[in-house]
Short mmCIF file of C-alpha atoms in Angstrom, two decimals:
data_model
loop_
_atom_site.label_atom_id
_atom_site.label_comp_id
_atom_site.label_asym_id
_atom_site.label_seq_id
_atom_site.Cartn_x
_atom_site.Cartn_y
_atom_site.Cartn_z
CA UNK A 44 -39.71 -99.45 -71.37
CA UNK A 45 -39.86 -95.79 -72.18
CA UNK A 46 -42.89 -94.82 -70.06
CA UNK A 47 -41.09 -92.36 -67.83
CA UNK A 48 -40.20 -90.17 -70.70
CA UNK A 49 -43.85 -90.05 -71.91
CA UNK A 50 -44.81 -89.16 -68.30
CA UNK A 51 -42.37 -86.46 -67.97
CA UNK A 52 -43.54 -85.00 -71.28
CA UNK A 53 -47.24 -85.27 -70.18
CA UNK A 54 -46.29 -83.44 -66.82
CA UNK A 55 -44.55 -80.69 -68.89
CA UNK A 56 -47.37 -80.15 -71.15
CA UNK A 57 -49.90 -80.03 -68.35
CA UNK A 58 -47.65 -77.54 -66.45
CA UNK A 59 -46.72 -75.20 -69.04
CA UNK A 60 -48.75 -75.96 -72.36
CA UNK A 61 -47.84 -77.84 -75.42
CA UNK A 62 -45.49 -75.25 -76.95
CA UNK A 63 -42.89 -75.88 -74.20
CA UNK A 64 -40.74 -77.97 -76.60
CA UNK A 65 -40.89 -75.49 -79.45
CA UNK A 66 -38.39 -72.73 -80.05
CA UNK A 67 -35.12 -74.77 -79.48
CA UNK A 68 -32.09 -73.41 -81.34
CA UNK A 69 -30.58 -75.17 -84.34
CA UNK A 70 -27.35 -74.81 -85.76
CA UNK A 71 -25.74 -76.66 -88.67
CA UNK A 72 -22.01 -77.34 -89.52
CA UNK A 73 -21.23 -79.03 -92.74
CA UNK A 74 -17.86 -80.09 -94.25
CA UNK A 75 -17.21 -80.28 -97.87
CA UNK A 76 -13.93 -81.01 -99.70
CA UNK A 77 -13.04 -78.85 -102.84
CA UNK A 78 -12.20 -80.98 -105.63
CA UNK A 79 -11.13 -80.61 -109.25
CA UNK A 80 -13.34 -81.82 -112.25
CA UNK A 81 -11.93 -85.34 -112.00
CA UNK A 82 -12.68 -85.70 -108.23
CA UNK A 83 -9.18 -85.16 -106.97
CA UNK A 84 -8.71 -83.09 -103.87
CA UNK A 85 -8.03 -79.33 -104.67
CA UNK A 86 -4.43 -78.31 -104.12
CA UNK A 87 -5.33 -74.65 -104.38
CA UNK A 88 -5.26 -72.27 -101.34
CA UNK A 89 -8.48 -71.26 -99.59
CA UNK A 90 -9.94 -68.85 -102.12
CA UNK A 91 -9.34 -65.25 -100.78
CA UNK A 92 -12.70 -63.99 -101.98
CA UNK A 93 -14.44 -66.21 -99.34
CA UNK A 94 -12.52 -64.49 -96.44
CA UNK A 95 -9.98 -65.42 -93.76
CA UNK A 96 -10.38 -69.13 -92.74
CA UNK A 97 -8.90 -68.01 -89.39
CA UNK A 98 -11.42 -65.25 -88.52
CA UNK A 99 -14.59 -65.80 -90.65
CA UNK A 100 -17.35 -66.85 -88.52
CA UNK A 101 -19.42 -68.93 -90.80
CA UNK A 102 -16.88 -70.12 -93.55
CA UNK A 103 -13.65 -71.72 -92.44
CA UNK A 104 -11.54 -74.75 -93.13
CA UNK A 105 -11.25 -78.05 -91.03
CA UNK A 106 -8.15 -80.29 -91.41
CA UNK A 107 -7.29 -79.53 -94.88
CA UNK A 108 -6.72 -76.41 -96.76
CA UNK A 109 -9.27 -78.14 -99.28
CA UNK A 110 -11.93 -78.99 -96.55
CA UNK A 111 -14.27 -76.31 -96.12
CA UNK A 112 -16.50 -75.96 -93.07
CA UNK A 113 -19.74 -74.13 -93.32
CA UNK A 114 -21.18 -73.00 -89.94
CA UNK A 115 -24.59 -71.55 -89.46
CA UNK A 116 -25.63 -69.37 -86.36
CA UNK A 117 -28.15 -70.81 -83.99
CA UNK A 118 -31.63 -70.40 -85.48
CA UNK A 119 -35.15 -70.73 -84.25
CA UNK A 120 -35.90 -73.34 -86.78
CA UNK A 121 -34.22 -76.02 -88.90
CA UNK A 122 -35.54 -74.46 -91.94
CA UNK A 123 -33.88 -71.07 -91.28
CA UNK A 124 -30.65 -73.08 -90.52
CA UNK A 125 -30.85 -74.85 -93.79
CA UNK A 126 -31.72 -71.70 -95.66
CA UNK A 127 -28.43 -70.13 -94.23
CA UNK A 128 -26.45 -73.08 -95.14
CA UNK A 129 -27.79 -72.92 -98.67
CA UNK A 130 -26.85 -69.40 -98.96
CA UNK A 131 -23.28 -69.99 -97.66
CA UNK A 132 -22.75 -72.76 -100.11
CA UNK A 133 -24.19 -70.66 -103.01
CA UNK A 134 -21.78 -67.84 -102.12
CA UNK A 135 -18.84 -70.21 -101.98
CA UNK A 136 -19.80 -71.63 -105.34
CA UNK A 137 -19.66 -68.17 -106.87
CA UNK A 138 -15.95 -67.85 -105.79
CA UNK A 139 -14.80 -71.26 -107.06
CA UNK A 140 -12.96 -71.49 -110.29
CA UNK A 141 -12.99 -74.90 -112.07
CA UNK A 142 -13.62 -76.74 -108.75
CA UNK A 143 -16.71 -78.71 -107.13
CA UNK A 144 -17.81 -79.39 -103.62
CA UNK A 145 -17.47 -82.97 -102.88
CA UNK A 146 -21.14 -84.34 -102.22
CA UNK A 147 -20.35 -87.30 -100.01
CA UNK A 148 -18.75 -87.94 -96.61
CA UNK A 149 -16.15 -90.44 -97.82
CA UNK A 150 -13.27 -88.91 -99.97
CA UNK A 151 -11.62 -90.17 -103.23
CA UNK A 152 -7.77 -89.81 -102.29
CA UNK A 153 -6.32 -90.67 -105.77
CA UNK A 154 -2.93 -89.42 -104.97
CA UNK A 155 -2.53 -90.69 -101.55
CA UNK A 156 -2.54 -89.13 -98.02
CA UNK A 157 0.65 -86.97 -98.94
CA UNK A 158 -1.31 -85.06 -101.38
CA UNK A 159 -3.78 -83.74 -98.82
CA UNK A 160 -2.78 -79.98 -98.05
CA UNK A 161 -3.00 -79.18 -94.40
CA UNK A 162 -5.00 -76.11 -93.56
CA UNK A 163 -2.93 -72.78 -93.27
CA UNK A 164 -3.97 -69.98 -91.03
CA UNK A 165 -1.00 -67.58 -91.26
CA UNK A 166 1.91 -66.90 -89.09
CA UNK A 167 0.17 -65.65 -86.03
CA UNK A 168 0.50 -67.62 -82.69
CA UNK A 169 -3.04 -68.92 -83.09
CA UNK A 170 -2.75 -69.62 -86.64
CA UNK A 171 0.61 -71.62 -86.25
CA UNK A 172 -1.13 -73.33 -83.38
CA UNK A 173 -3.92 -74.59 -85.46
CA UNK A 174 -1.58 -75.61 -88.35
CA UNK A 175 0.80 -77.60 -86.00
CA UNK A 176 -2.28 -79.24 -84.28
CA UNK A 177 -3.49 -80.46 -87.74
CA UNK A 178 0.01 -81.74 -88.64
CA UNK A 179 -0.12 -83.67 -85.45
CA UNK A 180 -3.21 -85.29 -86.40
CA UNK A 181 -1.74 -86.50 -89.72
CA UNK A 182 1.21 -87.89 -88.07
CA UNK A 183 -1.10 -89.65 -85.35
CA UNK A 184 -3.92 -90.98 -87.39
CA UNK A 185 -3.07 -90.41 -91.05
CA UNK A 186 -4.06 -87.42 -93.32
CA UNK A 187 -6.53 -89.66 -95.20
CA UNK A 188 -8.81 -90.13 -92.23
CA UNK A 189 -9.02 -86.29 -91.51
CA UNK A 190 -10.72 -85.37 -94.75
CA UNK A 191 -13.93 -87.49 -94.10
CA UNK A 192 -16.64 -85.08 -94.10
CA UNK A 193 -19.81 -84.89 -92.22
CA UNK A 194 -22.74 -82.82 -90.88
CA UNK A 195 -22.96 -81.57 -87.15
CA UNK A 196 -26.23 -80.89 -85.63
CA UNK A 197 -26.20 -78.43 -82.79
CA UNK A 198 -29.23 -77.93 -80.53
CA UNK A 199 -30.30 -76.15 -77.40
CA UNK A 200 -33.59 -76.02 -75.48
CA UNK A 201 -35.19 -72.63 -74.59
CA UNK A 202 -34.56 -71.07 -71.03
CA UNK A 203 -38.41 -71.26 -70.58
CA UNK A 204 -38.34 -74.90 -70.97
CA UNK A 205 -35.47 -75.42 -68.77
CA UNK A 206 -37.03 -73.35 -65.95
CA UNK A 207 -40.38 -75.23 -66.26
CA UNK A 208 -38.59 -78.72 -66.20
CA UNK A 209 -36.54 -77.62 -63.14
CA UNK A 210 -39.72 -76.49 -61.34
CA UNK A 211 -41.30 -79.69 -62.31
CA UNK A 212 -38.42 -81.72 -60.87
CA UNK A 213 -38.46 -79.59 -57.63
CA UNK A 214 -34.80 -78.79 -58.16
CA UNK A 215 -33.61 -75.67 -56.30
CA UNK A 216 -30.02 -75.44 -57.52
CA UNK A 217 -28.88 -72.41 -59.70
CA UNK A 218 -30.43 -72.92 -63.15
CA UNK A 219 -27.22 -73.71 -65.14
CA UNK A 220 -26.15 -76.57 -62.77
CA UNK A 221 -29.54 -78.24 -63.39
CA UNK A 222 -29.30 -77.53 -67.31
CA UNK A 223 -25.71 -78.98 -67.36
CA UNK A 224 -26.77 -82.22 -65.54
CA UNK A 225 -29.89 -82.64 -67.86
CA UNK A 226 -27.75 -82.13 -71.03
CA UNK A 227 -25.37 -84.85 -69.84
CA UNK A 228 -28.20 -87.19 -69.22
CA UNK A 229 -29.39 -86.27 -72.93
CA UNK A 230 -25.77 -87.03 -74.16
CA UNK A 231 -25.66 -90.36 -72.42
CA UNK A 232 -29.01 -91.36 -74.15
CA UNK A 233 -27.66 -90.10 -77.55
CA UNK A 234 -24.85 -92.53 -77.16
CA UNK A 235 -27.06 -95.51 -75.98
CA UNK A 236 -29.51 -95.02 -78.86
CA UNK A 237 -27.10 -93.32 -81.16
CA UNK A 238 -26.74 -96.40 -83.46
CA UNK A 239 -30.15 -95.18 -84.61
CA UNK A 240 -28.67 -92.21 -86.42
CA UNK A 241 -26.32 -93.91 -88.82
CA UNK A 242 -28.87 -96.68 -89.34
CA UNK A 243 -31.48 -94.37 -90.66
CA UNK A 244 -29.14 -91.61 -92.18
CA UNK A 245 -25.95 -93.28 -92.93
CA UNK A 246 -25.06 -92.68 -96.68
CA UNK A 247 -21.48 -94.24 -96.74
CA UNK A 248 -21.76 -97.84 -97.35
CA UNK A 249 -18.83 -97.87 -99.90
CA UNK A 250 -15.46 -96.32 -100.27
CA UNK A 251 -12.91 -95.54 -103.06
CA UNK A 252 -10.07 -98.05 -102.95
CA UNK A 253 -7.77 -95.26 -102.86
CA UNK A 254 -9.04 -94.30 -99.36
CA UNK A 255 -7.37 -97.37 -97.95
CA UNK A 256 -4.09 -96.74 -99.87
CA UNK A 257 -3.36 -100.58 -100.53
CA UNK A 258 -4.02 -101.55 -96.78
CA UNK A 259 -5.57 -104.98 -96.02
CA UNK A 260 -9.46 -104.75 -95.38
CA UNK A 261 -12.29 -107.03 -94.66
CA UNK A 262 -14.42 -105.01 -96.95
CA UNK A 263 -15.82 -106.82 -100.32
CA UNK A 264 -14.94 -105.65 -103.61
CA UNK A 265 -17.66 -103.74 -105.37
CA UNK A 266 -15.86 -103.16 -108.55
CA UNK A 267 -12.40 -102.37 -109.57
CA UNK A 268 -12.45 -98.94 -107.85
CA UNK A 269 -14.57 -99.59 -104.81
CA UNK A 270 -14.79 -101.54 -101.58
CA UNK A 271 -18.07 -101.92 -99.75
CA UNK A 272 -19.91 -103.82 -97.05
CA UNK A 273 -23.02 -105.35 -98.41
CA UNK A 274 -25.30 -104.25 -95.58
CA UNK A 275 -23.28 -101.19 -94.40
CA UNK A 276 -24.77 -97.88 -93.25
CA UNK A 277 -21.91 -95.70 -92.63
CA UNK A 278 -18.41 -96.67 -93.03
CA UNK A 279 -17.55 -93.21 -91.87
CA UNK A 280 -18.63 -94.20 -88.40
CA UNK A 281 -16.64 -97.33 -88.05
CA UNK A 282 -13.20 -98.03 -87.23
CA UNK A 283 -11.77 -97.29 -90.69
CA UNK A 284 -13.32 -93.81 -90.41
CA UNK A 285 -14.31 -91.29 -88.11
CA UNK A 286 -13.93 -92.80 -84.76
CA UNK A 287 -10.66 -92.86 -82.52
CA UNK A 288 -9.50 -96.13 -83.89
CA UNK A 289 -6.39 -95.84 -81.69
CA UNK A 290 -8.19 -94.91 -78.38
CA UNK A 291 -7.92 -98.50 -77.09
CA UNK A 292 -4.26 -98.44 -77.53
CA UNK A 293 -3.78 -94.89 -76.37
CA UNK A 294 -5.95 -95.91 -73.32
CA UNK A 295 -8.43 -93.05 -73.17
CA UNK A 296 -12.35 -92.87 -72.78
CA UNK A 297 -14.04 -89.63 -72.04
CA UNK A 298 -16.39 -89.79 -69.02
CA UNK A 299 -20.05 -88.63 -69.35
CA UNK A 300 -21.01 -89.20 -65.84
CA UNK A 301 -21.22 -85.36 -65.14
CA UNK A 302 -19.96 -82.13 -66.26
CA UNK A 303 -16.99 -82.34 -63.83
CA UNK A 304 -16.25 -85.96 -64.66
CA UNK A 305 -16.14 -85.00 -68.29
CA UNK A 306 -13.83 -81.96 -67.88
CA UNK A 307 -11.49 -83.99 -65.74
CA UNK A 308 -11.09 -86.87 -68.01
CA UNK A 309 -10.31 -84.66 -70.86
CA UNK A 310 -8.02 -82.65 -68.81
CA UNK A 311 -6.25 -85.96 -67.82
CA UNK A 312 -5.88 -86.78 -71.48
CA UNK A 313 -4.23 -83.50 -72.59
CA UNK A 314 -1.74 -83.75 -69.76
CA UNK A 315 -0.78 -87.35 -69.96
CA UNK A 316 2.12 -88.52 -72.21
CA UNK A 317 1.33 -91.32 -74.68
CA UNK A 318 4.34 -93.48 -75.34
CA UNK A 319 2.96 -94.12 -78.90
CA UNK A 320 2.89 -90.33 -79.79
CA UNK A 321 6.23 -89.78 -78.11
CA UNK A 322 7.82 -91.87 -80.82
CA UNK A 323 6.55 -89.31 -83.36
CA UNK A 324 8.65 -86.56 -81.78
CA UNK A 325 7.32 -83.01 -81.04
CA UNK A 326 9.99 -80.75 -82.54
CA UNK A 327 12.13 -82.63 -85.16
CA UNK A 328 14.91 -80.93 -87.33
CA UNK A 329 13.64 -77.47 -86.13
CA UNK A 330 9.88 -78.23 -87.17
CA UNK A 331 6.89 -78.96 -85.01
CA UNK A 332 5.33 -82.14 -85.82
CA UNK A 333 2.61 -82.02 -83.16
CA UNK A 334 1.68 -79.69 -80.32
CA UNK A 335 2.76 -82.14 -77.79
CA UNK A 336 3.05 -85.85 -77.07
CA UNK A 337 0.22 -86.38 -74.91
CA UNK A 338 -3.04 -88.58 -75.36
CA UNK A 339 -4.76 -85.78 -76.66
CA UNK A 340 -2.93 -82.40 -78.13
CA UNK A 341 -6.11 -80.47 -77.41
CA UNK A 342 -9.66 -81.21 -76.13
CA UNK A 343 -11.17 -81.19 -79.84
CA UNK A 344 -8.92 -84.14 -80.73
CA UNK A 345 -11.32 -86.60 -79.16
CA UNK A 346 -13.63 -87.88 -81.85
CA UNK A 347 -16.90 -88.59 -79.97
CA UNK A 348 -20.18 -88.93 -81.71
CA UNK A 349 -21.78 -86.19 -79.42
CA UNK A 350 -20.35 -83.34 -77.36
CA UNK A 351 -21.31 -80.90 -74.74
CA UNK A 352 -20.56 -77.42 -75.81
CA UNK A 353 -20.31 -73.73 -74.54
CA UNK A 354 -19.42 -70.69 -76.73
CA UNK A 355 -15.75 -70.07 -75.93
CA UNK A 356 -14.77 -66.30 -75.20
CA UNK A 357 -11.82 -65.15 -77.26
CA UNK A 358 -9.36 -68.08 -77.27
CA UNK A 359 -10.80 -69.89 -74.21
CA UNK A 360 -10.11 -73.54 -73.99
CA UNK A 361 -13.47 -75.52 -74.47
CA UNK A 362 -13.28 -77.29 -71.19
CA UNK A 363 -12.62 -74.07 -69.35
CA UNK A 364 -15.71 -72.49 -71.01
CA UNK A 365 -17.80 -75.29 -69.90
CA UNK A 366 -16.53 -75.10 -66.28
CA UNK A 367 -17.09 -71.47 -66.18
CA UNK A 368 -20.70 -71.35 -67.90
CA UNK A 369 -21.89 -74.87 -68.10
CA UNK A 370 -23.34 -76.70 -71.12
CA UNK A 371 -25.02 -74.40 -73.62
CA UNK A 372 -25.82 -76.83 -76.38
CA UNK A 373 -25.27 -80.31 -77.68
CA UNK A 374 -23.46 -81.23 -80.92
CA UNK A 375 -24.47 -84.48 -82.59
CA UNK A 376 -21.61 -85.35 -85.01
CA UNK A 377 -22.66 -88.71 -86.32
CA UNK A 378 -24.59 -87.56 -89.51
CA UNK A 379 -23.05 -88.57 -92.86
CA UNK A 380 -23.57 -85.89 -95.62
CA UNK A 381 -26.95 -86.73 -97.19
CA UNK A 382 -26.03 -87.21 -100.64
CA UNK A 383 -29.66 -86.82 -101.78
CA UNK A 384 -30.05 -83.17 -100.43
CA UNK A 385 -28.26 -80.10 -101.75
CA UNK A 386 -27.71 -78.88 -98.04
CA UNK A 387 -26.28 -82.26 -96.92
CA UNK A 388 -29.18 -82.61 -94.35
CA UNK A 389 -32.89 -82.64 -95.16
CA UNK A 390 -35.78 -80.87 -93.44
CA UNK A 391 -37.21 -84.26 -92.49
CA UNK A 392 -33.91 -85.36 -90.89
CA UNK A 393 -33.77 -82.26 -88.87
CA UNK A 394 -37.38 -82.78 -87.50
CA UNK A 395 -36.65 -86.40 -86.59
CA UNK A 396 -33.37 -85.54 -84.73
CA UNK A 397 -35.14 -82.59 -82.94
CA UNK A 398 -37.78 -85.07 -81.89
CA UNK A 399 -35.07 -87.75 -80.85
CA UNK A 400 -33.24 -85.01 -78.88
CA UNK A 401 -36.41 -84.27 -76.81
CA UNK A 402 -37.08 -87.97 -76.27
CA UNK A 403 -33.44 -88.57 -75.10
CA UNK A 404 -33.62 -85.70 -72.68
CA UNK A 405 -36.60 -86.78 -70.92
CA UNK A 406 -35.94 -90.35 -70.88
CA UNK A 407 -34.04 -92.00 -67.84
CA UNK A 408 -30.34 -91.71 -68.11
CA UNK A 409 -28.20 -93.45 -65.55
CA UNK A 410 -24.41 -93.23 -65.74
CA UNK A 411 -22.86 -95.60 -68.19
CA UNK A 412 -21.18 -98.73 -66.87
CA UNK A 413 -18.20 -100.34 -68.28
CA UNK A 414 -20.28 -103.16 -69.60
CA UNK A 415 -22.78 -100.74 -71.12
CA UNK A 416 -19.91 -98.75 -72.72
CA UNK A 417 -18.94 -101.95 -74.42
CA UNK A 418 -22.29 -102.53 -75.67
CA UNK A 419 -22.57 -98.94 -76.94
CA UNK A 420 -19.35 -99.30 -78.91
CA UNK A 421 -20.35 -102.81 -80.12
CA UNK A 422 -23.67 -101.46 -81.41
CA UNK A 423 -22.52 -98.50 -83.34
CA UNK A 424 -19.87 -100.48 -85.04
CA UNK A 425 -22.41 -103.42 -85.90
CA UNK A 426 -24.89 -100.87 -87.46
CA UNK A 427 -22.06 -99.00 -89.30
CA UNK A 428 -20.79 -102.25 -91.09
CA UNK A 429 -23.98 -104.34 -91.26
CA UNK A 430 -27.16 -102.35 -90.02
CA UNK A 431 -29.21 -103.57 -92.89
CA UNK A 432 -28.42 -107.13 -92.37
CA UNK A 433 -31.58 -109.18 -92.05
CA UNK A 434 -32.13 -110.16 -88.30
CA UNK A 435 -29.24 -108.13 -87.03
CA UNK A 436 -29.08 -108.35 -83.08
CA UNK A 437 -27.82 -105.63 -81.03
CA UNK A 438 -26.47 -105.85 -77.43
CA UNK A 439 -28.83 -104.56 -74.73
CA UNK A 440 -28.63 -104.80 -71.06
CA UNK A 441 -26.54 -108.03 -71.09
CA UNK A 442 -28.62 -109.55 -73.67
CA UNK A 443 -29.43 -109.17 -77.33
CA UNK A 444 -32.35 -107.48 -79.00
CA UNK A 445 -33.33 -107.38 -82.87
CA UNK A 446 -32.45 -104.01 -84.20
CA UNK A 447 -35.76 -103.68 -85.87
CA UNK A 448 -37.60 -104.43 -82.71
CA UNK A 449 -35.49 -101.90 -80.85
CA UNK A 450 -35.85 -99.05 -83.40
CA UNK A 451 -39.40 -99.58 -83.71
CA UNK A 452 -39.90 -99.36 -79.99
CA UNK A 453 -37.92 -96.05 -79.69
CA UNK A 454 -39.78 -94.58 -82.75
CA UNK A 455 -43.18 -95.42 -81.05
CA UNK A 456 -42.08 -93.93 -77.86
CA UNK A 457 -41.23 -90.78 -79.90
CA UNK A 458 -44.61 -90.23 -81.26
CA UNK A 459 -46.04 -88.12 -78.47
CA UNK A 460 -42.90 -85.91 -78.60
CA UNK A 461 -43.49 -85.55 -82.45
CA UNK A 462 -47.12 -84.48 -81.65
CA UNK A 463 -45.89 -81.98 -78.94
CA UNK A 464 -43.57 -80.36 -81.53
CA UNK A 465 -46.48 -80.41 -84.24
CA UNK A 466 -48.85 -78.69 -81.68
CA UNK A 467 -51.62 -79.13 -84.22
CA UNK A 468 -49.47 -77.40 -87.08
CA UNK A 469 -51.01 -78.02 -90.40
CA UNK A 470 -49.78 -81.17 -92.17
CA UNK A 471 -48.10 -82.56 -88.83
CA UNK A 472 -44.59 -82.32 -90.29
CA UNK A 473 -43.01 -83.84 -87.30
CA UNK A 474 -45.30 -86.80 -87.20
CA UNK A 475 -44.63 -87.30 -90.82
CA UNK A 476 -40.88 -87.29 -90.53
CA UNK A 477 -41.13 -89.99 -87.88
CA UNK A 478 -43.42 -91.94 -89.99
CA UNK A 479 -40.83 -91.76 -92.76
CA UNK A 480 -38.22 -93.26 -90.42
CA UNK A 481 -40.66 -95.83 -89.13
CA UNK A 482 -41.17 -96.93 -92.65
CA UNK A 483 -37.34 -97.17 -93.20
CA UNK A 484 -37.27 -99.37 -90.17
CA UNK A 485 -39.92 -101.71 -91.26
CA UNK A 486 -38.40 -101.95 -94.83
CA UNK A 487 -34.57 -101.60 -94.74
#
């Protein structure tokens, strides 16, 4: 099933040596709520000693004034990126007074959504825009959903790798056009096989009852304070959490057929009014509730599990940056915070994801049909809710396939990729990280 990916890897190895895959850049982003000693969301301002949330390149806030976001620069190894993240967290902890960083993805919202303070960025035009945008998210989706935290894994391959692959493929276009096309193939495969990430690394099978604020739920009661799904992996990634749970009603899905199709689809969404959001109002009683009443206020509102990225210049729109300079890296957004690792993501996770990225890049990646899009959505939701259910069947090419069989096949196909990253390195750390996940597949 995956022989073409192995063949492309073998051809690359023969053409350029076994080190071509090595040297890709890894960047990490981690969100963490500031909380009081009792676990309640902090009501204090972003600590001044940390620096300005509007302008600091590595420490900012996400939706809430209490939701810190740590950002590492792109590093030549996951080890270096994790070390940088560790130092950022350590620095912040030195500035906190009587507060902690919440160590899991799902928050405990004891006082309800109204108690969640929206991030503040000052009175400049940019700062005001960022705050109004977040106010709009609260009106559209509720504040509680916006303080779910996760880890984003950013990755790019080296220019040497891209030039070798382009030559191997006999492609004569400008390099960046080839690179962008290949990255979109990678993104489509990260969606096809993306259920594997929450299956292996999901750490949110339960949620505090306060998160649902009394709403009806199909989740089971674990104890007086907690709901759970007995075989869940990542409630963060299901429809009560991170995903655009209203996207079917809003009527928008981004296209990943190509860079142009992606930019066009997002552009249409940020220019098309939504009757549902028009009911909220834009400026009410002299105060802005949202930036506009369109399907998306801005591109970043679309909560996809993976995004193509280009570094914006000044205040450039993300889609304009992509149009002008193509895809620079891919952002994988489906990782829960690893509650068993101080950095929120382990070394072994990083090695596995890097291997997974390379496999998804070199495997065949046709455009996603309507039927396959439905299968992708079904599989992600099924794994999030009941991924460890014995005998769980996923949808695959109009049929069903046992999760364990599919996952085992993917990991087997990744073995040559892990060996290529190891390149005879002592201890074979990439192969070891893959073997750890193969064991987890064999024994949920």
